[in-house]
Amino acid sequence: MSVRFTFDIHARDGTARNGTITTAHGSVATPAFMPVGTAATVKAMLPEQVRATGADVVLGNVYHLMLRPGAERIARLGGLHHFMDWPHTILTDSGGFQVMSLASMRKIDEQGVTFASHIDGSKHVLTPERSMEIQALLGSDIQMQLDECVSLPNERPAIEKAMHLSLRWAERSKAAFGGKPGQAIFAIVQGGDQADLRVQSARALVDMDFPGYAVGGLAVGEPQDVMLRMLDIVAPELPPERPRYLMGVGTPDDLLEAVARGIDMFDCVMPTRAGRHGLCYTRFGKINLKNARHADDPRPLDADGDCPVASRYSRAYLHHLTRSNEILGMVLNTWINLGYYQRLMQGARRAIAESRYADYMAETKAGWAAGDI
Ligand SMILES: CNc1nc2cc3c(=O)[nH]c(N)nc3c(CCN)c2[nH]1
């Protein structure tokens, strides 16, 4: 029975939306936070733990998986869902961003990106066609076009050049997209911090007619107010009935503000990376478990019971594990952070459905400021 890729909006509150995306591997409640599973694993977590935090979708990366273990190998082994035993939705990023942030000897031209692997220095070429072929081999449900993302601040000519190249690569990616039932390709709006280029990019991509639209080129060094201003400019240009994905974002505050501006999907390494370094996100704000003040604190991190980890272990124990660089510390802190991000989005979905999203934002931010931690 073939499933179609669909997006249904159940409720709106201002420009915030509560919806459901349906893919070949199940449904995704939006606004959704997507844990990053770069090398076919959400670091330090078993897939059933990731699922238990409330995640409906995880993110994979073409760049990492093409280098190791290889896309053809994963395809021979049954595809990425089977390989990592994640039977739910997977979104894969197309590789351009990772090449620019990880690889060496990078060269971008009309054809694509040429680079040397950060693992063994081997030479690779990634074109829109090859990126879509890799994503098809991985079998991901939502596949991203190949694009060029520039850092900010940057010169307008460089931003403009990358935006137009990304438009040409959007057409080539779409033409190369195999598109099995329940799979979709998303376009990526570029244009840096230039309002007119953002509008030009969005309108050109809407004319190409994609099932979903990502806002790229942000969370690359710009202040939050610049990012939010770009969302105010881009969101109204995108078809309201299609999903919007803000790439690489962000802090809990970023997520709340972007949901208010009509964003439906997020991915960010912060909850997982910060967790591995002992930094935990809670209803009361951020807590650095390495800090000596936790050494004798018998209280659980958050006794409210929503998180099985934060209500079970003492701050003293989490401090001890973190200070000792124990593997269990990385697991527990990651679990706490992914759980917090999922509950943040769950609360947003409920608030939108009950037309009280502005209050939800204010109450949540007040909780962070209370900072009784
Ligand atoms: C951490 N900040 C950040 N900004 C991004 C922009 C793009 C972007 O403009 N394009 C693509 N393809 N990926 C991006 C990513 C990676 C998302 N997993 C970004 N991450």
Short mmCIF file of N, CA and C and ligand atoms in Angstrom, two decimals, residues 34 36 38 59-61 91-98 101 144-150 166 188-190 198 214-222 245-250 267-270 273, ligand 1:
data_model
loop_
_atom_site.label_atom_id
_atom_site.label_comp_id
_atom_site.label_asym_id
_atom_site.label_seq_id
_atom_site.Cartn_x
_atom_site.Cartn_y
_atom_site.Cartn_z
N MET A 34 13.96 17.63 15.37
CA MET A 34 14.57 16.43 14.79
C MET A 34 15.96 16.23 15.39
N VAL A 36 19.67 15.06 15.72
CA VAL A 36 20.65 14.84 14.65
C VAL A 36 21.32 13.48 14.85
N THR A 38 23.84 12.04 12.77
CA THR A 38 24.79 12.26 11.68
C THR A 38 25.38 10.98 11.08
N LEU A 59 17.57 13.03 11.86
CA LEU A 59 18.26 13.58 10.71
C LEU A 59 19.52 12.76 10.43
N GLY A 60 19.79 12.51 9.15
CA GLY A 60 21.03 11.86 8.73
C GLY A 60 21.77 12.79 7.79
N ASN A 61 23.05 12.52 7.55
CA ASN A 61 23.85 13.40 6.70
C ASN A 61 24.50 12.67 5.54
N LEU A 91 15.01 12.31 7.79
CA LEU A 91 15.31 13.41 6.87
C LEU A 91 16.83 13.41 6.67
N THR A 92 17.28 13.51 5.44
CA THR A 92 18.74 13.58 5.22
C THR A 92 19.12 14.92 4.62
N ASP A 93 20.19 15.50 5.16
CA ASP A 93 20.70 16.73 4.60
C ASP A 93 21.63 16.37 3.45
N SER A 94 21.75 17.29 2.50
CA SER A 94 22.31 16.95 1.18
C SER A 94 23.83 16.98 1.11
N GLY A 95 24.50 17.53 2.11
CA GLY A 95 25.95 17.45 2.15
C GLY A 95 26.70 18.74 1.94
N GLY A 96 26.10 19.71 1.26
CA GLY A 96 26.81 20.95 0.95
C GLY A 96 27.30 21.67 2.19
N PHE A 97 26.42 21.80 3.15
CA PHE A 97 26.77 22.52 4.38
C PHE A 97 27.90 21.82 5.12
N GLN A 98 27.83 20.48 5.18
CA GLN A 98 28.85 19.74 5.93
C GLN A 98 30.20 19.80 5.23
N SER A 101 31.81 22.89 6.19
CA SER A 101 32.22 23.04 7.58
C SER A 101 33.19 21.95 8.02
N MET A 144 16.91 16.57 1.05
CA MET A 144 17.19 17.99 0.84
C MET A 144 17.92 18.22 -0.47
N GLN A 145 17.59 19.31 -1.15
CA GLN A 145 18.34 19.67 -2.37
C GLN A 145 19.80 19.95 -2.00
N LEU A 146 20.71 19.84 -2.93
CA LEU A 146 22.08 20.29 -2.69
C LEU A 146 22.10 21.82 -2.81
N ASP A 147 22.73 22.49 -1.89
CA ASP A 147 22.72 23.95 -1.89
C ASP A 147 24.09 24.46 -1.45
N GLU A 148 24.26 25.77 -1.56
CA GLU A 148 25.48 26.40 -1.04
C GLU A 148 25.09 27.40 0.04
N CYS A 149 25.59 27.17 1.24
CA CYS A 149 25.27 28.04 2.38
C CYS A 149 26.50 28.87 2.69
N VAL A 150 26.36 30.20 2.73
CA VAL A 150 27.51 31.04 3.08
C VAL A 150 27.40 31.51 4.53
N SER A 166 22.38 28.01 -5.77
CA SER A 166 21.47 27.09 -5.07
C SER A 166 20.15 26.95 -5.82
N ILE A 188 15.64 24.61 -0.46
CA ILE A 188 16.28 25.38 0.61
C ILE A 188 16.42 26.84 0.19
N VAL A 189 15.74 27.73 0.91
CA VAL A 189 15.81 29.17 0.62
C VAL A 189 17.14 29.72 1.14
N GLN A 190 17.86 30.41 0.26
CA GLN A 190 19.09 31.05 0.68
C GLN A 190 18.94 32.58 0.57
N ARG A 198 16.45 37.09 -0.24
CA ARG A 198 15.61 36.07 0.42
C ARG A 198 14.26 35.93 -0.32
N ALA A 214 12.76 24.53 3.11
CA ALA A 214 13.64 24.81 4.24
C ALA A 214 14.16 26.23 4.12
N VAL A 215 14.41 26.85 5.28
CA VAL A 215 15.10 28.14 5.30
C VAL A 215 16.53 27.83 5.73
N GLY A 216 17.46 27.98 4.76
CA GLY A 216 18.87 27.70 5.05
C GLY A 216 19.62 29.00 5.22
N GLY A 217 20.95 28.86 5.34
CA GLY A 217 21.78 30.05 5.40
C GLY A 217 21.64 30.86 6.67
N LEU A 218 21.05 30.25 7.71
CA LEU A 218 20.92 30.95 9.00
C LEU A 218 21.57 30.10 10.09
N ALA A 219 21.65 30.66 11.29
CA ALA A 219 22.39 30.02 12.39
C ALA A 219 23.83 29.75 11.93
N VAL A 220 24.36 30.74 11.20
CA VAL A 220 25.74 30.64 10.70
C VAL A 220 26.57 31.81 11.20
N GLY A 221 26.20 32.32 12.38
CA GLY A 221 27.01 33.39 12.98
C GLY A 221 26.26 34.70 13.16
N GLU A 222 25.03 34.77 12.63
CA GLU A 222 24.29 36.03 12.75
C GLU A 222 23.58 36.10 14.11
N TYR A 245 10.98 24.27 7.24
CA TYR A 245 12.02 23.66 8.06
C TYR A 245 13.15 24.65 8.21
N LEU A 246 13.44 25.08 9.44
CA LEU A 246 14.54 26.02 9.71
C LEU A 246 15.78 25.21 10.07
N MET A 247 16.77 25.22 9.21
CA MET A 247 17.91 24.31 9.31
C MET A 247 18.93 24.75 10.37
N GLY A 248 19.30 23.76 11.23
CA GLY A 248 20.38 24.00 12.17
C GLY A 248 20.01 24.82 13.39
N VAL A 249 18.72 25.01 13.61
CA VAL A 249 18.28 25.86 14.74
C VAL A 249 17.54 25.00 15.76
N GLY A 250 17.80 25.18 16.98
CA GLY A 250 18.63 26.20 17.63
C GLY A 250 18.48 26.07 19.13
N ASP A 267 16.21 21.24 13.34
CA ASP A 267 17.22 20.26 13.72
C ASP A 267 18.39 21.03 14.33
N CYS A 268 19.03 20.49 15.31
CA CYS A 268 20.18 21.18 15.91
C CYS A 268 20.99 20.18 16.73
N VAL A 269 22.31 20.34 16.72
CA VAL A 269 23.16 19.44 17.49
C VAL A 269 23.26 19.88 18.95
N MET A 270 22.67 21.06 19.27
CA MET A 270 22.87 21.58 20.64
C MET A 270 22.46 20.61 21.74
N ARG A 273 25.03 17.61 21.58
CA ARG A 273 26.43 18.01 21.82
C ARG A 273 26.60 18.59 23.23
C1 LIG B 1 24.06 25.06 12.88
N1 LIG B 1 23.58 25.98 11.89
C2 LIG B 1 23.23 25.56 10.66
N2 LIG B 1 22.89 26.41 9.67
C3 LIG B 1 22.63 25.62 8.59
C4 LIG B 1 22.31 25.98 7.26
C5 LIG B 1 22.17 24.95 6.32
C6 LIG B 1 21.91 25.27 4.92
O1 LIG B 1 21.78 26.44 4.52
N3 LIG B 1 21.83 24.24 4.04
C7 LIG B 1 21.96 22.92 4.45
N4 LIG B 1 21.84 21.97 3.51
N5 LIG B 1 22.16 22.59 5.74
C8 LIG B 1 22.31 23.59 6.68
C9 LIG B 1 22.63 23.24 8.03
C10 LIG B 1 22.79 21.81 8.48
C11 LIG B 1 21.50 21.37 9.15
N6 LIG B 1 21.61 20.06 9.77
C12 LIG B 1 22.81 24.28 8.96
N7 LIG B 1 23.17 24.25 10.27
#
